[in-house]
mmCIF file of C-alpha atoms and ligand atoms in Angstrom:
data_model
loop_
_atom_site.group_PDB
_atom_site.id
_atom_site.type_symbol
_atom_site.label_atom_id
_atom_site.label_comp_id
_atom_site.label_asym_id
_atom_site.label_seq_id
_atom_site.Cartn_x
_atom_site.Cartn_y
_atom_site.Cartn_z
ATOM 1 C CA MET A 211 -0.110 -0.015 0.039
ATOM 2 C CA SER A 212 1.319 3.402 -0.786
ATOM 3 C CA VAL A 213 0.890 6.640 1.373
ATOM 4 C CA THR A 214 -1.338 8.132 -1.027
ATOM 5 C CA GLU A 215 -3.689 5.319 -0.821
ATOM 6 C CA SER A 216 -4.617 6.377 2.592
ATOM 7 C CA ALA A 217 -7.998 7.373 3.930
ATOM 8 C CA PRO A 218 -10.407 10.002 2.775
ATOM 9 C CA LYS A 219 -9.700 13.200 4.397
ATOM 10 C CA GLY A 220 -12.249 14.865 6.419
ATOM 11 C CA VAL A 221 -13.509 11.511 8.033
ATOM 12 C CA ILE A 222 -11.522 12.212 11.243
ATOM 13 C CA PRO A 223 -12.495 15.392 13.181
ATOM 14 C CA ALA A 224 -9.366 17.488 12.708
ATOM 15 C CA HIS A 225 -9.038 18.630 16.352
ATOM 16 C CA LEU A 226 -9.724 15.502 18.350
ATOM 17 C CA LEU A 227 -6.201 15.006 19.576
ATOM 18 C CA ARG A 228 -4.778 18.542 19.006
ATOM 19 C CA GLY A 229 -1.647 19.106 21.189
ATOM 20 C CA GLN A 230 -1.241 15.510 21.936
ATOM 21 C CA LYS A 231 1.954 13.475 21.161
ATOM 22 C CA ALA A 232 1.687 10.139 19.699
ATOM 23 C CA LEU A 233 4.222 7.173 19.031
ATOM 24 C CA VAL A 234 3.196 4.486 16.715
ATOM 25 C CA THR A 235 5.507 1.377 16.509
ATOM 26 C CA GLY A 236 5.866 -0.196 13.107
ATOM 27 C CA ALA A 237 4.549 2.904 11.435
ATOM 28 C CA ASN A 238 6.226 2.469 8.062
ATOM 29 C CA SER A 239 3.796 -0.099 6.554
ATOM 30 C CA GLY A 240 0.323 -1.199 6.749
ATOM 31 C CA ILE A 241 -1.983 -0.676 9.924
ATOM 32 C CA GLY A 242 0.832 1.324 11.368
ATOM 33 C CA MET A 243 1.238 3.824 8.594
ATOM 34 C CA ALA A 244 -2.442 4.252 8.300
ATOM 35 C CA THR A 245 -2.699 4.892 12.084
ATOM 36 C CA ALA A 246 0.044 7.340 12.297
ATOM 37 C CA ILE A 247 -1.477 9.432 9.418
ATOM 38 C CA GLY A 248 -4.891 9.166 11.169
ATOM 39 C CA LEU A 249 -3.464 10.456 14.313
ATOM 40 C CA GLY A 250 -2.015 13.267 12.565
ATOM 41 C CA ARG A 251 -5.268 14.147 10.709
ATOM 42 C CA ALA A 252 -6.786 14.242 14.374
ATOM 43 C CA GLY A 253 -4.266 16.900 15.078
ATOM 44 C CA ALA A 254 -1.529 14.799 17.141
ATOM 45 C CA ASP A 255 2.209 15.181 16.602
ATOM 46 C CA VAL A 256 3.448 11.825 15.664
ATOM 47 C CA VAL A 257 6.753 9.767 15.917
ATOM 48 C CA VAL A 258 6.839 7.140 13.308
ATOM 49 C CA ASN A 259 8.680 4.177 14.442
ATOM 50 C CA TYR A 260 10.335 1.620 12.144
ATOM 51 C CA VAL A 261 12.880 -1.180 12.255
ATOM 52 C CA ALA A 262 14.190 -1.239 8.591
ATOM 53 C CA GLY A 263 12.446 0.839 6.000
ATOM 54 C CA ARG A 264 13.648 4.265 6.649
ATOM 55 C CA GLU A 265 12.325 5.504 3.357
ATOM 56 C CA ASP A 266 8.890 4.484 3.809
ATOM 57 C CA ALA A 267 9.006 6.114 7.330
ATOM 58 C CA GLU A 268 10.216 9.293 5.665
ATOM 59 C CA LYS A 269 7.239 9.245 3.355
ATOM 60 C CA VAL A 270 4.892 8.672 6.306
ATOM 61 C CA VAL A 271 6.393 11.617 8.024
ATOM 62 C CA GLU A 272 6.233 13.827 4.879
ATOM 63 C CA GLU A 273 2.443 13.135 4.672
ATOM 64 C CA ILE A 274 1.888 13.809 8.308
ATOM 65 C CA THR A 275 3.714 17.119 8.165
ATOM 66 C CA SER A 276 1.732 18.109 5.171
ATOM 67 C CA LEU A 277 -1.102 17.963 7.649
ATOM 68 C CA GLY A 278 0.223 20.917 9.618
ATOM 69 C CA VAL A 279 1.234 18.724 12.549
ATOM 70 C CA ARG A 280 4.870 17.699 13.592
ATOM 71 C CA ALA A 281 6.270 14.351 12.905
ATOM 72 C CA ALA A 282 9.532 12.410 12.988
ATOM 73 C CA ALA A 283 10.744 9.015 12.219
ATOM 74 C CA TYR A 284 12.732 7.001 14.741
ATOM 75 C CA GLU A 285 14.548 3.728 14.085
ATOM 76 C CA ALA A 286 14.290 1.200 16.922
ATOM 77 C CA ASP A 287 13.613 -2.466 17.282
ATOM 78 C CA VAL A 288 10.805 -2.762 19.880
ATOM 79 C CA SER A 289 12.041 -6.298 21.113
ATOM 80 C CA GLN A 290 15.567 -4.675 22.246
ATOM 81 C CA GLU A 291 15.180 -3.170 25.705
ATOM 82 C CA ASP A 292 17.826 -0.575 25.093
ATOM 83 C CA GLN A 293 16.454 0.592 21.803
ATOM 84 C CA VAL A 294 13.000 1.125 23.362
ATOM 85 C CA VAL A 295 14.474 2.905 26.210
ATOM 86 C CA ALA A 296 16.268 5.319 23.962
ATOM 87 C CA MET A 297 13.344 5.832 21.689
ATOM 88 C CA MET A 298 11.221 7.054 24.612
ATOM 89 C CA ASP A 299 14.014 9.273 26.041
ATOM 90 C CA TRP A 300 14.321 10.701 22.697
ATOM 91 C CA MET A 301 10.733 11.339 22.247
ATOM 92 C CA VAL A 302 10.229 13.112 25.679
ATOM 93 C CA ARG A 303 13.376 15.204 24.778
ATOM 94 C CA GLU A 304 12.157 16.157 21.274
ATOM 95 C CA PHE A 305 8.486 16.202 21.655
ATOM 96 C CA GLY A 306 8.207 17.064 25.288
ATOM 97 C CA THR A 307 6.233 14.100 26.251
ATOM 98 C CA ILE A 308 4.104 11.286 25.125
ATOM 99 C CA ASP A 309 0.318 11.067 25.418
ATOM 100 C CA ILE A 310 -0.534 8.118 23.084
ATOM 101 C CA LEU A 311 1.086 4.807 22.688
ATOM 102 C CA VAL A 312 0.119 2.719 19.658
ATOM 103 C CA ALA A 313 2.100 -0.455 20.285
ATOM 104 C CA ASN A 314 1.427 -1.772 16.751
ATOM 105 C CA ALA A 315 4.676 -3.455 15.498
ATOM 106 C CA GLY A 316 3.960 -7.049 14.643
ATOM 107 C CA LEU A 317 5.189 -10.038 12.337
ATOM 108 C CA GLN A 318 4.400 -13.593 11.580
ATOM 109 C CA ARG A 319 6.953 -16.633 11.074
ATOM 110 C CA ASP A 320 4.478 -19.285 10.176
ATOM 111 C CA ALA A 321 5.219 -23.118 10.369
ATOM 112 C CA THR A 322 3.301 -26.127 11.833
ATOM 113 C CA ILE A 323 4.427 -27.344 15.286
ATOM 114 C CA MET A 324 6.826 -30.018 14.083
ATOM 115 C CA GLU A 325 8.475 -27.601 11.626
ATOM 116 C CA MET A 326 8.552 -24.575 13.995
ATOM 117 C CA THR A 327 12.117 -23.594 15.175
ATOM 118 C CA LEU A 328 12.706 -22.037 18.462
ATOM 119 C CA ALA A 329 13.958 -19.038 16.602
ATOM 120 C CA GLN A 330 10.524 -18.670 14.891
ATOM 121 C CA TRP A 331 8.754 -19.026 18.084
ATOM 122 C CA GLN A 332 10.923 -16.782 20.025
ATOM 123 C CA LYS A 333 11.058 -13.872 17.394
ATOM 124 C CA VAL A 334 7.242 -13.754 17.134
ATOM 125 C CA LEU A 335 7.082 -13.558 20.878
ATOM 126 C CA ASP A 336 9.837 -11.091 21.467
ATOM 127 C CA VAL A 337 8.434 -8.530 18.738
ATOM 128 C CA ASN A 338 4.676 -9.077 19.269
ATOM 129 C CA LEU A 339 4.379 -9.328 23.003
ATOM 130 C CA THR A 340 7.624 -8.464 24.699
ATOM 131 C CA GLY A 341 7.852 -5.303 22.233
ATOM 132 C CA GLN A 342 4.460 -4.112 23.335
ATOM 133 C CA PHE A 343 5.498 -4.666 27.159
ATOM 134 C CA LEU A 344 8.661 -2.655 26.740
ATOM 135 C CA CYS A 345 6.840 0.242 25.038
ATOM 136 C CA ALA A 346 3.950 0.255 27.443
ATOM 137 C CA ARG A 347 6.453 0.096 30.427
ATOM 138 C CA GLU A 348 8.464 3.088 29.078
ATOM 139 C CA ALA A 349 5.361 5.217 28.108
ATOM 140 C CA THR A 350 3.701 4.531 31.536
ATOM 141 C CA LYS A 351 6.867 6.016 33.299
ATOM 142 C CA GLU A 352 6.270 9.397 31.248
ATOM 143 C CA PHE A 353 2.507 9.258 31.808
ATOM 144 C CA VAL A 354 3.005 8.946 35.646
ATOM 145 C CA ARG A 355 6.006 11.322 35.801
ATOM 146 C CA ARG A 356 3.719 13.927 33.848
ATOM 147 C CA GLY A 357 0.173 13.148 35.192
ATOM 148 C CA VAL A 358 -3.106 14.615 33.605
ATOM 149 C CA VAL A 359 -2.917 17.725 31.880
ATOM 150 C CA PRO A 360 -6.737 18.638 31.692
ATOM 151 C CA GLU A 361 -6.481 20.904 28.731
ATOM 152 C CA VAL A 362 -4.688 18.182 26.695
ATOM 153 C CA SER A 363 -6.785 14.970 27.804
ATOM 154 C CA ARG A 364 -8.873 13.593 30.748
ATOM 155 C CA ALA A 365 -6.330 10.827 30.838
ATOM 156 C CA ALA A 366 -2.790 10.782 31.668
ATOM 157 C CA GLY A 367 -1.967 8.438 28.983
ATOM 158 C CA LYS A 368 -3.414 6.230 26.447
ATOM 159 C CA ILE A 369 -2.092 2.783 25.373
ATOM 160 C CA ILE A 370 -3.457 0.991 22.384
ATOM 161 C CA CYS A 371 -2.142 -2.516 22.041
ATOM 162 C CA MET A 372 -2.610 -3.852 18.364
ATOM 163 C CA SER A 373 -3.927 -7.361 18.911
ATOM 164 C CA SER A 374 -5.743 -9.509 16.464
ATOM 165 C CA VAL A 375 -8.814 -11.685 16.253
ATOM 166 C CA HIS A 376 -6.392 -14.313 16.951
ATOM 167 C CA GLN A 377 -6.323 -13.409 20.527
ATOM 168 C CA ILE A 378 -9.204 -15.597 20.862
ATOM 169 C CA ILE A 379 -9.457 -17.435 17.566
ATOM 170 C CA PRO A 380 -7.085 -20.546 17.659
ATOM 171 C CA TRP A 381 -5.148 -20.498 14.336
ATOM 172 C CA SER A 382 -3.407 -23.766 13.233
ATOM 173 C CA GLY A 383 0.049 -23.380 11.611
ATOM 174 C CA HIS A 384 0.582 -20.049 13.438
ATOM 175 C CA VAL A 385 0.907 -21.120 17.036
ATOM 176 C CA ASN A 386 3.650 -18.411 17.689
ATOM 177 C CA TYR A 387 1.557 -15.664 16.535
ATOM 178 C CA ALA A 388 -1.721 -16.901 18.017
ATOM 179 C CA SER A 389 0.148 -17.120 21.471
ATOM 180 C CA SER A 390 1.588 -13.754 21.106
ATOM 181 C CA LYS A 391 -1.964 -12.168 20.578
ATOM 182 C CA GLY A 392 -3.394 -14.408 23.311
ATOM 183 C CA GLY A 393 -0.658 -12.834 25.495
ATOM 184 C CA VAL A 394 -1.336 -9.128 24.317
ATOM 185 C CA LEU A 395 -4.974 -9.855 25.563
ATOM 186 C CA MET A 396 -4.068 -10.700 29.071
ATOM 187 C CA MET A 397 -1.160 -8.338 29.205
ATOM 188 C CA MET A 398 -3.693 -5.474 27.994
ATOM 189 C CA GLN A 399 -6.244 -6.305 30.556
ATOM 190 C CA THR A 400 -3.787 -6.716 33.295
ATOM 191 C CA LEU A 401 -2.132 -3.272 32.646
ATOM 192 C CA ALA A 402 -5.630 -1.696 32.321
ATOM 193 C CA GLN A 403 -6.365 -2.864 35.838
ATOM 194 C CA GLU A 404 -3.077 -1.890 37.203
ATOM 195 C CA LEU A 405 -2.897 1.586 35.551
ATOM 196 C CA ALA A 406 -6.528 2.725 35.493
ATOM 197 C CA PRO A 407 -6.156 4.407 39.137
ATOM 198 C CA LYS A 408 -3.327 6.304 37.705
ATOM 199 C CA LYS A 409 -5.538 7.531 35.042
ATOM 200 C CA ILE A 410 -3.897 5.822 32.234
ATOM 201 C CA ARG A 411 -6.309 3.847 29.731
ATOM 202 C CA VAL A 412 -5.071 0.901 28.285
ATOM 203 C CA ASN A 413 -7.170 -0.723 25.600
ATOM 204 C CA ALA A 414 -6.595 -2.912 22.418
ATOM 205 C CA VAL A 415 -7.667 -3.021 18.986
ATOM 206 C CA ALA A 416 -8.299 -6.659 17.261
ATOM 207 C CA PRO A 417 -8.365 -6.301 13.615
ATOM 208 C CA GLY A 418 -9.619 -9.140 11.348
ATOM 209 C CA ALA A 419 -8.294 -9.569 7.702
ATOM 210 C CA ILE A 420 -6.798 -6.232 6.869
ATOM 211 C CA ARG A 421 -5.333 -5.644 3.345
ATOM 212 C CA THR A 422 -1.527 -5.111 4.260
ATOM 213 C CA PRO A 423 1.859 -6.850 3.316
ATOM 214 C CA ILE A 424 1.695 -9.135 6.710
ATOM 215 C CA ASN A 425 -1.237 -11.433 4.860
ATOM 216 C CA ARG A 426 -0.678 -10.581 1.279
ATOM 217 C CA SER A 427 -1.144 -14.275 0.375
ATOM 218 C CA ALA A 428 -4.510 -14.297 1.972
ATOM 219 C CA TRP A 429 -5.991 -11.637 -0.532
ATOM 220 C CA GLU A 430 -3.719 -11.249 -3.253
ATOM 221 C CA THR A 431 -5.425 -13.634 -5.817
ATOM 222 C CA PRO A 432 -9.212 -13.582 -6.453
ATOM 223 C CA GLU A 433 -9.416 -17.276 -5.299
ATOM 224 C CA ALA A 434 -7.600 -16.407 -2.038
ATOM 225 C CA GLU A 435 -9.931 -13.465 -1.535
ATOM 226 C CA ARG A 436 -12.969 -15.449 -2.108
ATOM 227 C CA ASP A 437 -11.959 -18.085 0.431
ATOM 228 C CA LEU A 438 -11.019 -15.279 2.996
ATOM 229 C CA LEU A 439 -14.506 -13.669 2.468
ATOM 230 C CA GLN A 440 -16.237 -16.975 3.752
ATOM 231 C CA LEU A 441 -14.702 -15.829 6.987
ATOM 232 C CA ILE A 442 -16.119 -12.309 7.029
ATOM 233 C CA PRO A 443 -19.969 -11.928 7.394
ATOM 234 C CA TYR A 444 -19.534 -8.128 6.488
ATOM 235 C CA GLY A 445 -18.308 -9.262 3.004
ATOM 236 C CA ARG A 446 -15.335 -7.194 2.638
ATOM 237 C CA VAL A 447 -11.601 -7.309 3.291
ATOM 238 C CA GLY A 448 -10.581 -4.470 5.653
ATOM 239 C CA ASP A 449 -8.576 -1.394 4.884
ATOM 240 C CA PRO A 450 -5.730 -0.151 7.244
ATOM 241 C CA GLU A 451 -7.891 2.881 7.524
ATOM 242 C CA ASP A 452 -10.595 1.068 9.211
ATOM 243 C CA VAL A 453 -8.314 0.045 11.950
ATOM 244 C CA ALA A 454 -6.888 3.498 12.156
ATOM 245 C CA HIS A 455 -10.264 5.193 12.744
ATOM 246 C CA ALA A 456 -10.784 2.809 15.823
ATOM 247 C CA VAL A 457 -7.329 3.750 17.095
ATOM 248 C CA VAL A 458 -8.050 7.435 16.794
ATOM 249 C CA ALA A 459 -11.293 7.030 18.608
ATOM 250 C CA LEU A 460 -9.919 5.010 21.349
ATOM 251 C CA ALA A 461 -7.270 7.443 21.820
ATOM 252 C CA SER A 462 -9.530 10.394 22.083
ATOM 253 C CA ASP A 463 -11.543 11.712 25.234
ATOM 254 C CA LEU A 464 -14.820 10.616 23.354
ATOM 255 C CA LEU A 465 -14.026 7.089 24.660
ATOM 256 C CA ASP A 466 -12.615 8.303 27.986
ATOM 257 C CA TYR A 467 -14.724 5.734 29.979
ATOM 258 C CA VAL A 468 -13.541 2.793 27.912
ATOM 259 C CA VAL A 469 -10.656 0.999 29.979
ATOM 260 C CA GLY A 470 -9.489 -2.399 29.324
ATOM 261 C CA ALA A 471 -11.613 -3.087 26.168
ATOM 262 C CA THR A 472 -10.801 -4.786 22.888
ATOM 263 C CA LEU A 473 -12.538 -3.292 19.949
ATOM 264 C CA TYR A 474 -12.764 -5.915 17.210
ATOM 265 C CA VAL A 475 -12.462 -4.315 13.813
ATOM 266 C CA ASP A 476 -13.289 -7.567 11.917
ATOM 267 C CA GLY A 477 -16.226 -7.239 9.726
ATOM 268 C CA GLY A 478 -17.726 -9.893 12.000
ATOM 269 C CA MET A 479 -14.993 -12.420 11.829
ATOM 270 C CA THR A 480 -15.334 -13.272 15.410
ATOM 271 C CA LEU A 481 -19.214 -13.865 15.139
ATOM 272 C CA PHE A 482 -18.569 -17.566 14.216
ATOM 273 C CA PRO A 483 -19.532 -17.164 10.437
ATOM 274 C CA GLY A 484 -19.900 -20.954 10.245
ATOM 275 C CA PHE A 485 -22.935 -20.793 12.381
ATOM 276 C CA ALA A 486 -24.675 -18.558 10.193
ATOM 277 C CA THR A 487 -26.111 -21.545 8.064
ATOM 278 C CA GLY A 488 -25.085 -24.467 10.224
ATOM 279 C CA GLY A 489 -24.756 -25.514 13.973
HETATM 280 P P1 NAP B 536 2.973 -5.113 8.208
HETATM 281 O O1 NAP B 536 2.464 -4.150 7.025
HETATM 282 O O2 NAP B 536 3.918 -6.051 7.964
HETATM 283 O O3 NAP B 536 3.602 -4.075 9.383
HETATM 284 C C1 NAP B 536 4.215 -4.507 10.489
HETATM 285 C C2 NAP B 536 5.050 -3.341 11.071
HETATM 286 O O4 NAP B 536 5.904 -3.832 12.108
HETATM 287 C C3 NAP B 536 6.134 -2.961 10.056
HETATM 288 O O5 NAP B 536 6.376 -1.598 9.927
HETATM 289 C C4 NAP B 536 7.309 -3.632 10.432
HETATM 290 O O6 NAP B 536 8.665 -2.968 10.055
HETATM 291 C C5 NAP B 536 7.284 -3.453 11.787
HETATM 292 N N1 NAP B 536 8.079 -4.180 12.726
HETATM 293 C C6 NAP B 536 8.264 -5.739 12.584
HETATM 294 N N2 NAP B 536 9.278 -5.878 13.593
HETATM 295 C C7 NAP B 536 9.493 -4.830 14.245
HETATM 296 C C8 NAP B 536 10.340 -4.518 15.150
HETATM 297 N N3 NAP B 536 11.186 -5.550 15.851
HETATM 298 N N4 NAP B 536 10.578 -3.295 15.756
HETATM 299 C C9 NAP B 536 9.737 -2.521 15.140
HETATM 300 N N5 NAP B 536 8.933 -2.588 14.242
HETATM 301 C C10 NAP B 536 8.937 -3.875 13.807
HETATM 302 O O7 NAP B 536 1.707 -5.545 8.932
HETATM 303 P P2 NAP B 536 0.247 -4.986 9.355
HETATM 304 O O8 NAP B 536 -0.827 -6.008 8.940
HETATM 305 O O9 NAP B 536 0.340 -3.509 9.420
HETATM 306 O O10 NAP B 536 0.613 -5.358 11.019
HETATM 307 C C11 NAP B 536 0.504 -4.430 12.011
HETATM 308 C C12 NAP B 536 -0.266 -5.129 13.164
HETATM 309 O O11 NAP B 536 -1.428 -5.413 12.994
HETATM 310 C C13 NAP B 536 0.696 -6.306 13.784
HETATM 311 O O12 NAP B 536 0.755 -6.310 15.237
HETATM 312 C C14 NAP B 536 -0.390 -7.449 13.282
HETATM 313 O O13 NAP B 536 -0.096 -8.532 14.071
HETATM 314 C C15 NAP B 536 -1.651 -6.622 13.620
HETATM 315 N N6 NAP B 536 -2.657 -7.462 12.758
HETATM 316 C C16 NAP B 536 -2.647 -7.504 11.345
HETATM 317 C C17 NAP B 536 -3.769 -7.915 10.621
HETATM 318 C C18 NAP B 536 -3.881 -7.826 9.414
HETATM 319 O O14 NAP B 536 -4.793 -8.542 8.857
HETATM 320 N N7 NAP B 536 -3.260 -7.153 8.375
HETATM 321 C C19 NAP B 536 -4.768 -8.554 11.463
HETATM 322 C C20 NAP B 536 -4.659 -8.572 12.872
HETATM 323 C C21 NAP B 536 -3.553 -7.971 13.477
HETATM 324 P P3 NAP B 536 9.426 -3.473 8.743
HETATM 325 O O15 NAP B 536 8.447 -3.294 7.545
HETATM 326 O O16 NAP B 536 10.584 -2.486 8.637
HETATM 327 O O17 NAP B 536 9.610 -4.801 9.040
#
């Protein structure tokens, strides 16, 4: 997906997040990219984290900057503690603080259980789960240090974990990925419980099938897309902007009383579509 394919302007209220500082991990591609741009459209300044694709990250920064807010790219591997600590220190120095963390970076290394190497298992857990833990921990330190600034937001900070329908739907051939997202669900709920008294809201967005590079093989050919649509009652594959809009809403004070929730953005994939005509 190119930057220019992103959501129609005007859908997101332009001042919803004005004055807030957001960090989106894995923001040079797919859902993270659309989310970073969506947050920019809502008036937030945005740090665009990436691990490898600097050029794509710079394009995202350019698009966000053209909206009249501030943006910058920052390279860090979210699974590496020292890099996450350095990223957060840098953000607080350069942007003044952080109000919104979107822990989005994630990947797949698919194999059946007998074929799966320890390295494949570990890599997915390290990025998808430990990466979110590290980013959440460092962001929380800044939220607590700064506290609530009422003219900016009712909350001291917002953490949005990018989960997946596979936090509850088992997924044969992807035990590392499904386990990581199952872990994200319990991590999110536990942090939400722990941090709510500090006025920090922790929630998750759980996408279904969204058209991004991570799952290209599932929608790239008409046959693959037809099979995929069997799983989606709403009858279309999702766009990254569908997820971005959910993140923007969760990050805003419109949803200030939403704590520890998972917002499924899946066209009904979690509604057991097989039971629509059977069972
Ligand atoms: P994507 O286009 O492949 O984007 C993944 C992003 O994560 C990329 O920017 C990637 O950077 C980054 N990343 C990977 N490892 C990283 C690391 N160690 N440190 C920092 N960044 C890292 O896939 P996507 O679909 O947008 O996925 C985004 C999130 O949505 C993931 O958590 C995924 O599990 C979740 N999700 C996606 C779907 C879907 O249908 N697409 C459904 C459910 C959940 P590089 O490109 O530089 O590697």
